[in-house]
Amino acid sequence: MISVIILAGGVGSRMKEVGTAIPKFLLPVHEEILLLRTLRQIFKSNFCQIIICVQLEYIEWIDVLIDHLGGEKKSKIQIVPSRELSLLDSLACVGKVLSDGKTPLLVLGDVYYVGNPFIGLSDINVEGDILVGKMISQISEMHNGGVIETQGLDTVIRVAKHPTTDIKRGAIWSGMALCGEGFFEDIEELIRDKEHVNLNLEDIFEYRNRKYHNSRIRDSGDFVNINSPIHHAYANLLALAYSGSANDNVKKTALLCADEVKELILKNGEQL
């Protein structure tokens, strides 16, 4: 069985005034708060446990938000305070409360998915890490970092955090990962090595890919990592373009605007 771990970070410094007051996972996208949308998508699949790792100061906010979900859904959710020291320490804390024998699915709380990337994930046989992103053919999208270099249909060659121009085939990574065997053992190993204290997710999964050589990519379609006001606008336009409540002319206009905003993001050398 698979447990979902939502890494709900704090405020976003690049979100400017709004980001100093509201954490990114509580931002509205079109008609709903981002975290609620993520939970709604998760509940459409058969996951046994949901852990939300969040800064202590926002735990009460999340309690209020999920209170209306109802007993059965709310009972599956466990909130764990994140450690301020590092991502590795936060992951180690989550590992201690994860149900025995459960496979972790890491999810970033500030990512908006156009479709539902969780469909089918709860039934996968996991060996190596499965990184969830979007396969791309537009070379410019692979130059801004957060990119997975691939070979064949889904084999991961490397995970690149920083901008690079030498990747010609691959996917942009959403930060979602279905973790293979030994994930938390590797986290503890990296914590013991003081040189690795400030590793990010790309570093962690590149380390595991080099160690085991069995990581794969899974295409989830379009997504937006909401890390700036322009990314927030892009997510809202995509949400409106694929909304069931908007008329066709509104959807078409929203999609045209979304394409323009996407090009602006790429032109500025930023990740999607």
PDB file of C-alpha atoms in Angstrom, residues 117-248:
ATOM      1  CA  PRO A 117      -1.642  12.685 -11.601  1.00  0.00           C
ATOM      2  CA  PHE A 118      -2.659  10.306  -8.811  1.00  0.00           C
ATOM      3  CA  ILE A 119      -4.908   8.130 -10.967  1.00  0.00           C
ATOM      4  CA  GLY A 120      -3.261   4.716 -11.316  1.00  0.00           C
ATOM      5  CA  LEU A 121      -0.376   5.449  -8.943  1.00  0.00           C
ATOM      6  CA  SER A 122      -1.901   3.526  -6.035  1.00  0.00           C
ATOM      7  CA  ASP A 123      -1.765   0.287  -8.069  1.00  0.00           C
ATOM      8  CA  ILE A 124       1.826   0.492  -9.308  1.00  0.00           C
ATOM      9  CA  ASN A 125       4.410  -2.152  -8.432  1.00  0.00           C
ATOM     10  CA  VAL A 126       7.312  -0.095  -7.107  1.00  0.00           C
ATOM     11  CA  GLU A 127      10.960  -1.086  -7.399  1.00  0.00           C
ATOM     12  CA  GLY A 128      12.984   2.004  -8.248  1.00  0.00           C
ATOM     13  CA  ASP A 129      11.841   5.607  -7.872  1.00  0.00           C
ATOM     14  CA  ILE A 130       9.082   6.808 -10.213  1.00  0.00           C
ATOM     15  CA  LEU A 131       9.372  10.550 -10.868  1.00  0.00           C
ATOM     16  CA  VAL A 132       6.179  12.262 -12.019  1.00  0.00           C
ATOM     17  CA  GLY A 133       6.501  15.077 -14.554  1.00  0.00           C
ATOM     18  CA  LYS A 134       5.767  16.039 -18.115  1.00  0.00           C
ATOM     19  CA  MET A 135       7.610  14.702 -21.154  1.00  0.00           C
ATOM     20  CA  ILE A 136       8.592  17.611 -23.386  1.00  0.00           C
ATOM     21  CA  SER A 137       9.862  18.173 -26.888  1.00  0.00           C
ATOM     22  CA  GLN A 138      10.350  21.942 -26.751  1.00  0.00           C
ATOM     23  CA  ILE A 139      14.090  22.346 -26.109  1.00  0.00           C
ATOM     24  CA  SER A 140      13.698  25.721 -24.383  1.00  0.00           C
ATOM     25  CA  GLU A 141      11.679  24.094 -21.585  1.00  0.00           C
ATOM     26  CA  MET A 142      14.642  21.846 -20.756  1.00  0.00           C
ATOM     27  CA  HIS A 143      17.129  24.654 -20.152  1.00  0.00           C
ATOM     28  CA  ASN A 144      15.724  26.130 -16.933  1.00  0.00           C
ATOM     29  CA  GLY A 145      16.429  23.445 -14.326  1.00  0.00           C
ATOM     30  CA  GLY A 146      14.202  20.942 -12.555  1.00  0.00           C
ATOM     31  CA  VAL A 147      14.673  18.648 -15.564  1.00  0.00           C
ATOM     32  CA  ILE A 148      14.931  14.874 -15.889  1.00  0.00           C
ATOM     33  CA  GLU A 149      17.123  13.560 -18.705  1.00  0.00           C
ATOM     34  CA  THR A 150      15.615  10.408 -20.164  1.00  0.00           C
ATOM     35  CA  GLN A 151      16.510   7.535 -22.457  1.00  0.00           C
ATOM     36  CA  GLY A 152      14.030   5.314 -24.262  1.00  0.00           C
ATOM     37  CA  LEU A 153      10.426   5.499 -23.090  1.00  0.00           C
ATOM     38  CA  ASP A 154      10.899   6.236 -19.399  1.00  0.00           C
ATOM     39  CA  THR A 155      14.446   5.518 -18.171  1.00  0.00           C
ATOM     40  CA  VAL A 156      15.957   8.309 -16.066  1.00  0.00           C
ATOM     41  CA  ILE A 157      19.560   9.210 -16.884  1.00  0.00           C
ATOM     42  CA  ARG A 158      19.913  12.102 -14.444  1.00  0.00           C
ATOM     43  CA  VAL A 159      17.982  14.719 -12.493  1.00  0.00           C
ATOM     44  CA  ALA A 160      19.247  18.283 -13.006  1.00  0.00           C
ATOM     45  CA  LYS A 161      18.341  21.041 -10.541  1.00  0.00           C
ATOM     46  CA  HIS A 162      20.225  23.903 -12.178  1.00  0.00           C
ATOM     47  CA  PRO A 163      19.871  25.364 -15.700  1.00  0.00           C
ATOM     48  CA  THR A 164      21.642  23.368 -18.394  1.00  0.00           C
ATOM     49  CA  THR A 165      21.712  23.367 -22.177  1.00  0.00           C
ATOM     50  CA  ASP A 166      23.069  19.858 -22.790  1.00  0.00           C
ATOM     51  CA  ILE A 167      19.840  17.918 -22.188  1.00  0.00           C
ATOM     52  CA  LYS A 168      18.100  17.205 -25.490  1.00  0.00           C
ATOM     53  CA  ARG A 169      15.472  14.668 -24.381  1.00  0.00           C
ATOM     54  CA  GLY A 170      13.591  14.579 -21.140  1.00  0.00           C
ATOM     55  CA  ALA A 171      10.854  15.816 -18.862  1.00  0.00           C
ATOM     56  CA  ILE A 172      10.233  18.705 -16.529  1.00  0.00           C
ATOM     57  CA  TRP A 173       9.759  17.343 -13.013  1.00  0.00           C
ATOM     58  CA  SER A 174       6.868  18.335 -10.766  1.00  0.00           C
ATOM     59  CA  GLY A 175       8.660  17.218  -7.600  1.00  0.00           C
ATOM     60  CA  MET A 176       6.279  14.270  -7.175  1.00  0.00           C
ATOM     61  CA  ALA A 177       8.007  10.935  -6.622  1.00  0.00           C
ATOM     62  CA  LEU A 178       6.879   7.422  -5.797  1.00  0.00           C
ATOM     63  CA  CYS A 179       9.840   6.285  -3.741  1.00  0.00           C
ATOM     64  CA  GLY A 180      11.433   2.897  -4.239  1.00  0.00           C
ATOM     65  CA  GLU A 181      13.004   0.618  -1.670  1.00  0.00           C
ATOM     66  CA  GLY A 182      15.443   2.036   0.861  1.00  0.00           C
ATOM     67  CA  PHE A 183      14.301   5.660   0.567  1.00  0.00           C
ATOM     68  CA  PHE A 184      14.310   6.541   4.262  1.00  0.00           C
ATOM     69  CA  GLU A 185      17.476   4.513   4.859  1.00  0.00           C
ATOM     70  CA  ASP A 186      19.165   6.697   2.229  1.00  0.00           C
ATOM     71  CA  ILE A 187      17.777   9.834   3.919  1.00  0.00           C
ATOM     72  CA  GLU A 188      19.344   8.760   7.219  1.00  0.00           C
ATOM     73  CA  GLU A 189      22.607   8.017   5.428  1.00  0.00           C
ATOM     74  CA  LEU A 190      22.648  11.493   3.849  1.00  0.00           C
ATOM     75  CA  ILE A 191      21.888  13.117   7.225  1.00  0.00           C
ATOM     76  CA  ARG A 192      24.912  11.397   8.773  1.00  0.00           C
ATOM     77  CA  ASP A 193      27.069  12.870   6.012  1.00  0.00           C
ATOM     78  CA  LYS A 194      27.223  16.539   7.062  1.00  0.00           C
ATOM     79  CA  GLU A 195      28.207  17.643   3.546  1.00  0.00           C
ATOM     80  CA  HIS A 196      24.701  16.789   2.347  1.00  0.00           C
ATOM     81  CA  VAL A 197      22.704  18.721   4.950  1.00  0.00           C
ATOM     82  CA  ASN A 198      21.324  21.290   2.455  1.00  0.00           C
ATOM     83  CA  LEU A 199      20.291  18.913  -0.317  1.00  0.00           C
ATOM     84  CA  ASN A 200      17.095  19.608  -2.278  1.00  0.00           C
ATOM     85  CA  LEU A 201      14.742  17.042  -3.840  1.00  0.00           C
ATOM     86  CA  GLU A 202      16.619  16.998  -7.152  1.00  0.00           C
ATOM     87  CA  ASP A 203      19.862  16.229  -5.295  1.00  0.00           C
ATOM     88  CA  ILE A 204      18.246  13.426  -3.282  1.00  0.00           C
ATOM     89  CA  PHE A 205      16.743  11.645  -6.285  1.00  0.00           C
ATOM     90  CA  GLU A 206      19.845  12.137  -8.424  1.00  0.00           C
ATOM     91  CA  TYR A 207      21.817  10.513  -5.585  1.00  0.00           C
ATOM     92  CA  ARG A 208      19.425   7.547  -5.589  1.00  0.00           C
ATOM     93  CA  ASN A 209      19.450   7.294  -9.371  1.00  0.00           C
ATOM     94  CA  ARG A 210      23.253   7.126  -9.430  1.00  0.00           C
ATOM     95  CA  LYS A 211      23.192   4.564  -6.624  1.00  0.00           C
ATOM     96  CA  TYR A 212      20.534   2.180  -7.993  1.00  0.00           C
ATOM     97  CA  HIS A 213      20.177   3.041 -11.723  1.00  0.00           C
ATOM     98  CA  ASN A 214      16.494   2.080 -11.722  1.00  0.00           C
ATOM     99  CA  SER A 215      14.545   5.370 -11.695  1.00  0.00           C
ATOM    100  CA  ARG A 216      11.729   5.925 -14.204  1.00  0.00           C
ATOM    101  CA  ILE A 217       9.660   8.896 -15.374  1.00  0.00           C
ATOM    102  CA  ARG A 218       5.849   8.938 -15.464  1.00  0.00           C
ATOM    103  CA  ASP A 219       4.126  11.534 -17.654  1.00  0.00           C
ATOM    104  CA  SER A 220       1.391  13.429 -15.774  1.00  0.00           C
ATOM    105  CA  GLY A 221       0.669  16.179 -18.298  1.00  0.00           C
ATOM    106  CA  ASP A 222       0.675  19.920 -17.594  1.00  0.00           C
ATOM    107  CA  PHE A 223       1.418  21.322 -14.149  1.00  0.00           C
ATOM    108  CA  VAL A 224       2.552  24.602 -12.584  1.00  0.00           C
ATOM    109  CA  ASN A 225       4.898  25.001  -9.635  1.00  0.00           C
ATOM    110  CA  ILE A 226       3.445  28.126  -8.025  1.00  0.00           C
ATOM    111  CA  ASN A 227       6.565  29.943  -6.864  1.00  0.00           C
ATOM    112  CA  SER A 228       5.895  33.503  -8.076  1.00  0.00           C
ATOM    113  CA  PRO A 229       2.922  35.773  -8.900  1.00  0.00           C
ATOM    114  CA  ILE A 230       3.304  35.066 -12.624  1.00  0.00           C
ATOM    115  CA  HIS A 231       3.193  31.305 -11.970  1.00  0.00           C
ATOM    116  CA  HIS A 232       0.055  31.844  -9.880  1.00  0.00           C
ATOM    117  CA  ALA A 233      -1.537  33.741 -12.778  1.00  0.00           C
ATOM    118  CA  TYR A 234      -0.523  30.946 -15.180  1.00  0.00           C
ATOM    119  CA  ALA A 235      -2.131  28.300 -12.931  1.00  0.00           C
ATOM    120  CA  ASN A 236      -5.362  30.298 -12.681  1.00  0.00           C
ATOM    121  CA  LEU A 237      -5.558  30.724 -16.463  1.00  0.00           C
ATOM    122  CA  LEU A 238      -5.027  27.002 -17.033  1.00  0.00           C
ATOM    123  CA  ALA A 239      -7.663  26.189 -14.417  1.00  0.00           C
ATOM    124  CA  LEU A 240     -10.140  28.487 -16.140  1.00  0.00           C
ATOM    125  CA  ALA A 241      -9.272  27.090 -19.578  1.00  0.00           C
ATOM    126  CA  TYR A 242     -10.127  23.554 -18.439  1.00  0.00           C
ATOM    127  CA  SER A 243     -12.994  24.507 -16.126  1.00  0.00           C
ATOM    128  CA  GLY A 244     -16.297  22.703 -16.461  1.00  0.00           C
ATOM    129  CA  SER A 245     -18.253  25.817 -15.550  1.00  0.00           C
ATOM    130  CA  ALA A 246     -16.841  28.319 -18.088  1.00  0.00           C
ATOM    131  CA  ASN A 247     -18.268  28.698 -21.603  1.00  0.00           C
ATOM    132  CA  ASP A 248     -16.208  27.790 -24.659  1.00  0.00           C
TER     133      ASP A 248
END
